[in-house]
Amino acid sequence: MAVEVPLKAVTCFTLQRHHLIERAERGRLLDVVDDILGVNAQGVLNAYISLWDRVEGLTPSRIGEMLYVERGLVKTWLMRNTVHIVSARLLPLRRGALLGPLLREWNRWAMRAGAKGREDEWEPLHRRVLELLDDGPLSVREMLSLLGWGGVEGRRLLSRVVREMSLKGLLCHAYAEGPWYHAAEYRFARIDRWLGEID
């Protein structure tokens, strides 16, 4: 037997679930991020506005604390191969659900674009980057310097390697340089060091 649900009820349910009818209390930031399955963070300002719309009394500094001090939130490449903010507690679940399709699409693009000849071609670079990040987060610029690489091609390759490693769950965004509303350059961290042991 089919149950008919009025469109207005479906709309209200969706808006409520996304915390767009009534804002959540400030202490429920992680719950809100989980309820909306993460926040697209390609543009920092858009992600912050999206969360401000949903959480009462939220400040940029609180979001920064949750990302970079308490680390209850994580910023990394995830859904649709774009940067998202998700909760650390559900990151393993989200990564596990999306890993196969993300890597399939990434490798198809990288090989079609001629960036690499086979799927595992950058594995030796993964090890080198992980070693560089043993002592803490670094920016792509800092890693280039430590690797002794230069030029546009070196930066392009390392940026792609960092992205691939993030998709695989090895790295995440760490501290950003610049004001909260316009990050000039991010540092990246080993996710195992940044978040510690998460299941």
Coordinates of C-alpha atoms in Angstrom, one line a residue:
M1 CA 0.0 0.0 0.0
A2 CA 1.4 3.3 -1.1
V3 CA 1.5 6.2 1.4
E4 CA 1.0 9.6 -0.1
V5 CA 2.9 12.5 1.5
P6 CA 2.0 16.0 0.5
L7 CA 4.8 17.9 -1.2
K8 CA 4.6 20.6 1.5
A9 CA 5.3 18.0 4.2
V10 CA 8.3 16.7 2.2
T11 CA 9.6 20.2 1.7
C12 CA 9.2 21.1 5.4
F13 CA 10.9 17.8 6.5
T14 CA 13.9 18.5 4.1
L15 CA 14.3 22.1 5.3
Q16 CA 14.1 21.0 8.9
R17 CA 16.6 18.2 8.5
H18 CA 18.9 20.7 6.9
H19 CA 18.4 23.1 9.8
L20 CA 17.0 25.8 7.5
I21 CA 13.8 26.4 9.4
E22 CA 15.2 26.6 12.9
R23 CA 18.8 27.1 13.7
A24 CA 20.6 24.5 15.9
E25 CA 22.3 25.5 19.1
R26 CA 25.9 26.4 18.9
G27 CA 27.0 23.3 20.6
R28 CA 25.4 21.1 17.9
L29 CA 27.8 22.1 15.1
L30 CA 29.0 18.5 14.6
D31 CA 25.5 17.2 14.5
V32 CA 24.5 19.8 11.9
V33 CA 27.5 18.9 9.7
D34 CA 26.5 15.2 10.0
D35 CA 22.8 15.9 9.3
I36 CA 23.6 17.7 6.0
L37 CA 26.3 15.2 5.1
G38 CA 29.1 17.7 5.1
V39 CA 29.5 21.2 3.7
N40 CA 31.0 21.9 0.3
A41 CA 34.1 24.0 1.1
Q42 CA 35.6 24.7 -2.3
G43 CA 35.0 28.4 -1.4
V44 CA 35.8 29.0 2.3
L45 CA 33.3 31.9 2.6
N46 CA 30.4 29.7 1.2
A47 CA 31.1 26.9 3.7
Y48 CA 31.1 29.3 6.6
I49 CA 27.9 31.1 5.5
S50 CA 26.2 27.7 5.0
L51 CA 27.1 26.8 8.6
W52 CA 26.2 30.2 10.0
D53 CA 22.7 29.8 8.4
R54 CA 22.2 26.6 10.3
V55 CA 23.9 27.1 13.7
E56 CA 22.9 29.8 16.2
G57 CA 25.7 32.2 17.3
L58 CA 28.4 30.5 15.2
T59 CA 31.6 32.5 14.6
P60 CA 34.4 32.0 12.1
S61 CA 36.8 31.5 15.1
R62 CA 34.6 28.6 16.3
I63 CA 34.7 26.9 13.0
G64 CA 38.5 27.4 12.9
E65 CA 38.8 25.9 16.4
M66 CA 36.8 22.8 15.3
L67 CA 38.9 22.4 12.2
Y68 CA 42.4 23.1 13.5
V69 CA 42.4 22.9 17.3
E70 CA 39.8 20.4 18.5
R71 CA 39.8 18.7 15.1
G72 CA 36.2 17.5 15.4
L73 CA 35.8 18.8 11.8
V74 CA 38.0 17.8 8.9
K75 CA 38.5 19.6 5.6
T76 CA 39.5 17.3 2.7
W77 CA 38.7 16.3 -0.9
L78 CA 35.7 14.0 -0.7
M79 CA 32.3 14.0 -2.4
R80 CA 32.3 14.7 -6.1
N81 CA 36.1 15.1 -5.8
T82 CA 35.6 18.5 -4.2
V83 CA 36.8 19.9 -0.9
H84 CA 34.3 19.4 1.9
I85 CA 34.1 19.9 5.6
V86 CA 32.9 16.8 7.4
S87 CA 32.9 15.5 11.0
A88 CA 36.0 13.5 12.0
R89 CA 33.7 10.9 13.6
L90 CA 32.0 10.1 10.3
L91 CA 34.9 10.6 8.0
P92 CA 35.9 6.9 7.9
L93 CA 32.3 6.0 7.0
R94 CA 32.0 8.6 4.3
R95 CA 35.5 7.8 2.9
G96 CA 34.7 4.1 2.8
A97 CA 31.5 4.6 1.0
L98 CA 33.0 6.9 -1.6
L99 CA 36.6 5.6 -2.0
G100 CA 36.0 3.2 -5.0
P101 CA 34.0 5.7 -7.2
L102 CA 36.3 8.6 -6.3
L103 CA 39.5 6.8 -7.2
R104 CA 38.0 5.3 -10.3
E105 CA 37.0 8.7 -11.6
W106 CA 40.3 10.3 -10.5
N107 CA 42.4 7.7 -12.2
R108 CA 40.3 7.8 -15.4
W109 CA 40.8 11.6 -15.5
A110 CA 44.5 11.5 -14.7
M111 CA 45.3 8.8 -17.3
R112 CA 43.1 10.4 -20.0
A113 CA 44.8 13.8 -19.3
G114 CA 48.2 12.1 -19.6
A115 CA 49.1 13.0 -16.0
K116 CA 50.1 9.4 -15.3
G117 CA 50.4 6.2 -17.3
R118 CA 49.1 3.8 -14.7
E119 CA 47.0 3.9 -11.6
D120 CA 49.9 3.2 -9.1
E121 CA 52.5 5.4 -10.8
W122 CA 52.5 8.0 -8.0
E123 CA 52.8 5.5 -5.1
P124 CA 56.6 6.2 -4.6
L125 CA 55.7 9.9 -4.4
H126 CA 53.1 9.1 -1.7
R127 CA 55.8 7.6 0.5
R128 CA 58.0 10.7 0.0
V129 CA 55.2 13.1 0.9
L130 CA 54.3 11.1 4.0
E131 CA 57.9 11.2 5.1
L132 CA 58.0 15.0 4.6
L133 CA 54.9 15.3 6.7
D134 CA 56.2 13.2 9.6
D135 CA 57.2 16.3 11.5
G136 CA 54.0 18.2 10.9
P137 CA 51.9 20.0 8.2
L138 CA 53.5 21.6 5.2
S139 CA 52.2 23.6 2.2
V140 CA 52.7 22.5 -1.3
R141 CA 55.3 25.3 -1.7
E142 CA 57.2 24.0 1.4
M143 CA 57.1 20.5 0.1
L144 CA 58.4 21.6 -3.3
S145 CA 61.3 23.2 -1.6
L146 CA 62.1 20.2 0.5
L147 CA 61.9 17.9 -2.6
G148 CA 64.1 20.2 -4.6
W149 CA 61.4 20.6 -7.3
G150 CA 60.7 23.8 -9.2
G151 CA 58.7 25.2 -11.9
V152 CA 55.1 24.9 -13.0
E153 CA 55.3 21.2 -13.8
G154 CA 56.7 20.3 -10.4
R155 CA 54.0 22.3 -8.7
R156 CA 51.3 20.8 -10.9
L157 CA 52.5 17.2 -10.2
L158 CA 52.8 17.7 -6.5
S159 CA 49.4 19.3 -6.3
R160 CA 47.9 16.3 -8.1
V161 CA 49.7 13.9 -5.8
V162 CA 48.5 15.7 -2.7
R163 CA 44.9 15.6 -4.1
E164 CA 45.2 11.9 -4.8
M165 CA 46.5 11.2 -1.4
S166 CA 43.7 13.2 0.1
L167 CA 41.1 11.2 -1.9
K168 CA 42.8 8.0 -0.6
G169 CA 42.4 9.2 3.0
L170 CA 46.1 9.7 3.6
L171 CA 46.1 13.6 3.9
C172 CA 43.7 16.4 4.9
H173 CA 43.9 20.1 5.0
A174 CA 45.6 21.6 8.0
Y175 CA 46.1 25.2 8.8
A176 CA 45.5 27.9 6.2
E177 CA 47.6 31.0 5.6
G178 CA 45.6 34.2 5.3
P179 CA 42.4 35.5 6.8
W180 CA 39.6 33.0 7.5
Y181 CA 37.5 34.2 4.5
H182 CA 40.3 33.9 2.0
A183 CA 42.9 31.2 2.6
A184 CA 46.0 32.0 0.5
E185 CA 47.6 28.6 0.9
Y186 CA 46.8 25.5 2.9
R187 CA 49.2 23.2 4.8
F188 CA 48.4 19.5 4.5
A189 CA 48.8 16.9 7.2
R190 CA 49.0 13.2 7.5
I191 CA 45.5 12.2 8.5
D192 CA 46.8 9.5 10.8
R193 CA 48.8 12.2 12.7
W194 CA 46.2 15.0 12.4
L195 CA 43.3 13.0 13.7
G196 CA 45.0 10.2 15.6
E197 CA 43.3 6.8 15.6
I198 CA 39.8 7.0 14.3
D199 CA 37.8 4.0 13.5

